[in-house]
CSV table of C-alpha atoms in Angstrom, one decimal:
chain,number,residue,atom,x,y,z
A,1294,UNK,CA,8.8,-1.9,4.0
A,1295,UNK,CA,8.7,-3.0,0.1
A,1296,UNK,CA,6.8,-6.0,-0.5
A,1297,UNK,CA,7.4,-6.6,-3.8
A,1298,UNK,CA,11.2,-6.1,-5.4
A,1299,UNK,CA,12.2,-5.8,-8.8
A,1300,UNK,CA,15.0,-5.9,-10.9
A,1301,UNK,CA,16.6,-4.5,-12.4
A,1302,UNK,CA,15.9,-0.8,-12.2
A,1303,UNK,CA,16.9,-0.3,-15.9
A,1304,UNK,CA,18.1,-2.8,-18.6
A,1305,UNK,CA,19.2,-2.5,-22.0
A,1306,UNK,CA,18.8,-4.9,-24.4
A,1307,UNK,CA,19.4,-5.2,-28.1
A,1308,UNK,CA,16.9,-5.7,-30.9
A,1309,UNK,CA,16.2,-9.1,-31.2
A,1310,UNK,CA,17.3,-10.2,-27.8
A,1311,UNK,CA,15.5,-11.3,-24.4
A,1312,UNK,CA,14.5,-9.0,-22.0
A,1313,UNK,CA,13.9,-10.3,-18.9
A,1314,UNK,CA,13.1,-8.8,-15.6
A,1315,UNK,CA,12.6,-10.1,-12.2
A,1316,UNK,CA,10.7,-9.6,-9.2
A,1317,UNK,CA,10.6,-11.4,-5.2
A,1318,UNK,CA,7.7,-11.2,-2.9
A,1319,UNK,CA,7.6,-12.2,1.0
A,1320,UNK,CA,4.0,-12.4,1.4
A,1321,UNK,CA,2.9,-15.6,0.8
A,1322,UNK,CA,-0.7,-15.1,0.8
A,1323,UNK,CA,-0.1,-13.0,-2.8
A,1324,UNK,CA,-2.1,-15.0,-5.5
A,1325,UNK,CA,-2.3,-12.8,-8.1
A,1326,UNK,CA,0.7,-11.6,-10.5
A,1327,UNK,CA,0.3,-9.0,-12.8
A,1328,UNK,CA,2.6,-7.0,-14.9
A,1329,UNK,CA,2.2,-3.4,-16.4
A,1330,UNK,CA,3.8,-1.5,-19.6
A,1331,UNK,CA,4.1,2.2,-18.9
A,1332,UNK,CA,5.3,4.5,-22.6
A,1333,UNK,CA,6.3,7.6,-21.9
A,1334,UNK,CA,3.8,10.4,-21.3
A,1335,UNK,CA,0.9,7.3,-20.5
A,1336,UNK,CA,-0.5,5.7,-17.6
A,1337,UNK,CA,0.2,1.5,-17.2
A,1338,UNK,CA,-1.7,-0.9,-19.3
A,1339,UNK,CA,-2.0,-4.1,-18.1
A,1340,UNK,CA,0.2,-7.1,-20.1
A,1341,UNK,CA,0.0,-10.4,-18.9
A,1342,UNK,CA,-1.0,-11.7,-15.2
A,1343,UNK,CA,-0.6,-15.0,-13.5
A,1344,UNK,CA,-1.8,-16.9,-10.5
A,1345,UNK,CA,0.3,-19.4,-8.7
A,1346,UNK,CA,-1.0,-22.6,-10.2
A,1347,UNK,CA,0.8,-22.9,-12.8
A,1348,UNK,CA,4.5,-21.7,-13.8
A,1349,UNK,CA,4.4,-20.0,-17.0
A,1350,UNK,CA,2.0,-18.1,-18.9
A,1351,UNK,CA,3.1,-16.8,-23.0
A,1352,UNK,CA,1.4,-14.7,-24.8
A,1353,UNK,CA,3.0,-13.9,-28.0
A,1354,UNK,CA,6.7,-12.6,-26.8
A,1355,UNK,CA,5.7,-12.3,-23.5
A,1356,UNK,CA,6.2,-15.1,-20.9
A,1357,UNK,CA,5.9,-15.1,-17.2
A,1358,UNK,CA,7.7,-18.1,-15.3
A,1359,UNK,CA,6.8,-18.7,-11.7
A,1360,UNK,CA,8.6,-20.1,-9.1
A,1361,UNK,CA,6.2,-20.5,-6.1
A,1362,UNK,CA,8.7,-22.4,-3.8
A,1363,UNK,CA,11.8,-19.4,-4.7
A,1364,UNK,CA,8.9,-16.5,-4.0
A,1365,UNK,CA,10.1,-15.0,-7.4
A,1366,UNK,CA,8.3,-14.7,-11.2
A,1367,UNK,CA,10.0,-13.0,-13.8
A,1368,UNK,CA,8.7,-11.4,-17.1
A,1369,UNK,CA,10.7,-12.7,-20.5
A,1370,UNK,CA,10.2,-10.8,-23.7
A,1371,UNK,CA,11.5,-12.6,-27.0
A,1372,UNK,CA,12.7,-10.9,-29.8
A,1373,UNK,CA,12.9,-7.7,-27.9
A,1374,UNK,CA,11.9,-4.6,-30.6
A,1375,UNK,CA,11.7,-1.4,-30.3
A,1376,UNK,CA,8.3,-0.6,-30.0
A,1377,UNK,CA,8.9,-2.4,-26.8
A,1378,UNK,CA,11.1,0.6,-24.9
A,1379,UNK,CA,9.2,1.5,-21.2
A,1380,UNK,CA,8.9,1.3,-18.3
A,1381,UNK,CA,7.7,-2.5,-17.1
A,1382,UNK,CA,6.3,-2.9,-13.4
A,1383,UNK,CA,5.3,-6.3,-11.5
A,1384,UNK,CA,2.7,-6.2,-9.2
A,1385,UNK,CA,1.0,-8.9,-6.7
A,1386,UNK,CA,-1.8,-9.3,-4.7
A,1387,UNK,CA,-3.8,-11.5,-2.0
A,1388,UNK,CA,-7.5,-13.2,-3.1
A,1389,UNK,CA,-10.4,-11.4,-1.9
A,1390,UNK,CA,-10.5,-7.7,-0.7
A,1391,UNK,CA,-7.0,-6.4,-1.7
A,1392,UNK,CA,-5.3,-3.7,-3.8
A,1393,UNK,CA,-2.5,-4.3,-5.6
A,1394,UNK,CA,1.5,-3.9,-4.7
A,1395,UNK,CA,3.6,-2.7,-7.3
A,1396,UNK,CA,7.1,-2.9,-7.8
A,1397,UNK,CA,9.5,0.1,-8.4
A,1398,UNK,CA,9.5,-0.3,-11.9
A,1399,UNK,CA,12.2,-1.7,-14.8
A,1400,UNK,CA,13.0,1.0,-17.4
A,1401,UNK,CA,13.9,-0.7,-20.8
A,1402,UNK,CA,15.4,0.5,-23.8
A,1403,UNK,CA,15.7,-1.4,-27.1
A,1404,UNK,CA,18.4,-0.4,-29.3
A,1405,UNK,CA,17.8,-0.8,-33.0
B,657,UNK,CA,-15.4,5.0,-24.7
B,658,UNK,CA,-13.0,7.0,-23.3
B,659,UNK,CA,-12.1,5.0,-20.2
B,660,UNK,CA,-10.9,6.4,-17.5
B,661,UNK,CA,-9.9,10.6,-18.1
B,662,UNK,CA,-8.2,13.0,-15.8
B,663,UNK,CA,-8.5,17.2,-15.7
B,664,UNK,CA,-6.1,19.1,-16.2
B,665,UNK,CA,-2.7,17.2,-17.8
B,666,UNK,CA,-0.6,19.9,-16.2
B,667,UNK,CA,-1.0,21.7,-12.9
B,668,UNK,CA,1.8,24.4,-11.5
B,669,UNK,CA,1.1,25.2,-7.7
B,670,UNK,CA,2.6,27.5,-5.2
B,671,UNK,CA,3.2,26.0,-1.9
B,672,UNK,CA,0.3,26.4,0.6
B,673,UNK,CA,-2.1,26.5,-2.5
B,674,UNK,CA,-5.2,24.3,-2.7
B,675,UNK,CA,-6.6,22.4,-5.7
B,676,UNK,CA,-8.9,19.1,-6.9
B,677,UNK,CA,-8.0,16.9,-9.4
B,678,UNK,CA,-10.4,14.9,-11.2
B,679,UNK,CA,-11.2,11.8,-12.3
B,680,UNK,CA,-13.9,10.2,-14.3
B,681,UNK,CA,-14.6,6.3,-15.9
B,682,UNK,CA,-16.9,5.4,-18.4
B,683,UNK,CA,-16.9,1.3,-17.9
B,684,UNK,CA,-19.5,1.3,-15.0
B,685,UNK,CA,-16.6,0.2,-12.7
B,686,UNK,CA,-17.0,-0.5,-9.1
B,687,UNK,CA,-13.6,0.2,-7.6
B,688,UNK,CA,-11.1,3.1,-8.3
B,689,UNK,CA,-7.6,4.3,-6.8
B,690,UNK,CA,-5.4,7.4,-7.1
B,691,UNK,CA,-1.8,7.0,-7.3
B,692,UNK,CA,0.9,8.8,-7.1
B,693,UNK,CA,4.6,8.2,-9.2
B,694,UNK,CA,7.9,9.3,-8.6
B,695,UNK,CA,11.3,8.6,-10.5
B,696,UNK,CA,12.8,5.2,-8.9
B,697,UNK,CA,9.6,5.0,-6.2
B,698,UNK,CA,7.1,3.2,-8.5
B,699,UNK,CA,3.6,3.4,-7.8
B,700,UNK,CA,2.1,4.2,-4.6
B,701,UNK,CA,-1.4,4.1,-3.9
B,702,UNK,CA,-2.5,7.3,-2.0
B,703,UNK,CA,-6.6,6.6,-1.4
B,704,UNK,CA,-8.9,3.9,-2.7
B,705,UNK,CA,-12.7,3.6,-3.0
B,706,UNK,CA,-13.6,-0.1,-3.5
B,707,UNK,CA,-17.1,1.1,-3.9
B,708,UNK,CA,-19.6,3.7,-4.7
B,709,UNK,CA,-19.6,5.2,-1.2
B,710,UNK,CA,-16.5,3.7,0.1
B,711,UNK,CA,-13.1,5.3,0.3
B,712,UNK,CA,-9.8,3.9,2.4
B,713,UNK,CA,-6.1,5.2,3.1
B,714,UNK,CA,-3.7,3.4,0.7
B,715,UNK,CA,-0.2,3.6,1.5
B,716,UNK,CA,0.8,7.4,1.2
B,717,UNK,CA,-2.3,8.8,2.4
B,718,UNK,CA,-1.0,11.9,4.2
B,719,UNK,CA,-1.9,15.1,2.8
B,720,UNK,CA,-4.7,14.7,0.6
B,721,UNK,CA,-8.0,14.0,0.6
B,722,UNK,CA,-10.9,12.0,-1.8
B,723,UNK,CA,-14.1,12.3,-2.7
B,724,UNK,CA,-15.8,9.3,-4.5
B,725,UNK,CA,-18.7,11.8,-5.8
B,726,UNK,CA,-20.5,8.8,-7.7
B,727,UNK,CA,-20.0,5.8,-9.2
B,728,UNK,CA,-18.3,7.0,-12.1
B,729,UNK,CA,-16.3,10.0,-10.6
B,730,UNK,CA,-13.2,10.0,-7.7
B,731,UNK,CA,-11.5,13.1,-6.3
B,732,UNK,CA,-8.2,13.8,-5.4
B,733,UNK,CA,-7.8,17.0,-3.1
B,734,UNK,CA,-4.7,18.9,-1.8
B,735,UNK,CA,-5.5,21.1,0.5
B,736,UNK,CA,-2.3,22.6,1.6
B,737,UNK,CA,0.2,21.9,-1.7
B,738,UNK,CA,3.8,21.1,-0.5
B,739,UNK,CA,6.8,20.9,-3.0
B,740,UNK,CA,7.0,17.2,-1.6
B,741,UNK,CA,3.7,16.6,-3.2
B,742,UNK,CA,5.5,17.4,-6.9
B,743,UNK,CA,4.9,14.2,-8.8
B,744,UNK,CA,2.6,12.4,-11.7
B,745,UNK,CA,-0.7,11.2,-10.3
B,746,UNK,CA,-2.5,8.3,-12.1
B,747,UNK,CA,-6.3,7.6,-11.5
B,748,UNK,CA,-7.0,3.6,-12.0
B,749,UNK,CA,-10.7,1.9,-12.0
B,750,UNK,CA,-11.5,-1.7,-12.2
B,751,UNK,CA,-14.4,-3.5,-11.8
B,752,UNK,CA,-13.7,-4.2,-8.0
B,753,UNK,CA,-10.6,-5.0,-5.9
B,754,UNK,CA,-7.7,-7.4,-7.7
B,755,UNK,CA,-8.1,-10.8,-5.8
B,756,UNK,CA,-10.3,-13.7,-7.2
B,757,UNK,CA,-10.3,-16.2,-9.8
B,758,UNK,CA,-8.1,-14.2,-11.4
B,759,UNK,CA,-7.9,-10.4,-10.1
B,760,UNK,CA,-9.0,-7.6,-11.9
B,761,UNK,CA,-7.5,-5.4,-14.5
B,762,UNK,CA,-6.9,-2.2,-13.5
B,763,UNK,CA,-7.3,0.9,-16.3
B,764,UNK,CA,-5.0,3.6,-16.0
B,765,UNK,CA,-6.0,7.2,-16.7
B,766,UNK,CA,-3.5,9.3,-18.9
B,767,UNK,CA,-2.0,11.4,-15.7
B,768,UNK,CA,-1.6,14.7,-14.1
B,769,UNK,CA,1.5,16.3,-13.8
B,770,UNK,CA,2.0,18.1,-10.4
B,771,UNK,CA,4.5,20.6,-10.1
B,772,UNK,CA,4.5,22.3,-6.4
B,773,UNK,CA,7.0,25.4,-6.2
């Protein structure tokens, strides 16, 4: 059973637009929510992460929005650039002795 | 620092052959992981090692074995390769398992692309 559901599978956005990727979870014990970015032929790398004690975290053009009651979190990429074209994975874990559970990924293409 | 290194980068096996994927990290991390990535399936955890001397099964351990050789190295072995094991394999490491105050960043290697014919 997939514990973190990610949508959409793929996304095409024009340069300068806003890219939005959504994730939903069922396990209320999750308390750490990172996003990883993966360029073709490379391994994933941490992009930004949030804990549920805040509703939003912003780092440059990247923002995580978190809705604890709805058990949803999303990644917003403002002013999307062709260099943002990559696969994005959301993930979640519980405090303590835990591994990450990843979503299935979203392939983002930002058209010039 | 090289970070996480993996060898080989590419490998083609015939069904039934065995091989070992090597992984090493130079960040003095305690925890290491093996994932496989398949189209539309995301990253699935095969095995992990929370600390030197321990290993545990992840989501998809069948057909694989692991060895935490020392703090730096964590290898993945396919004893009898099957076409279903065709995938891209990633090794990762982190200071400790996810969780705690802010979780722990996992650092990934560049991957090994394995094809089993």
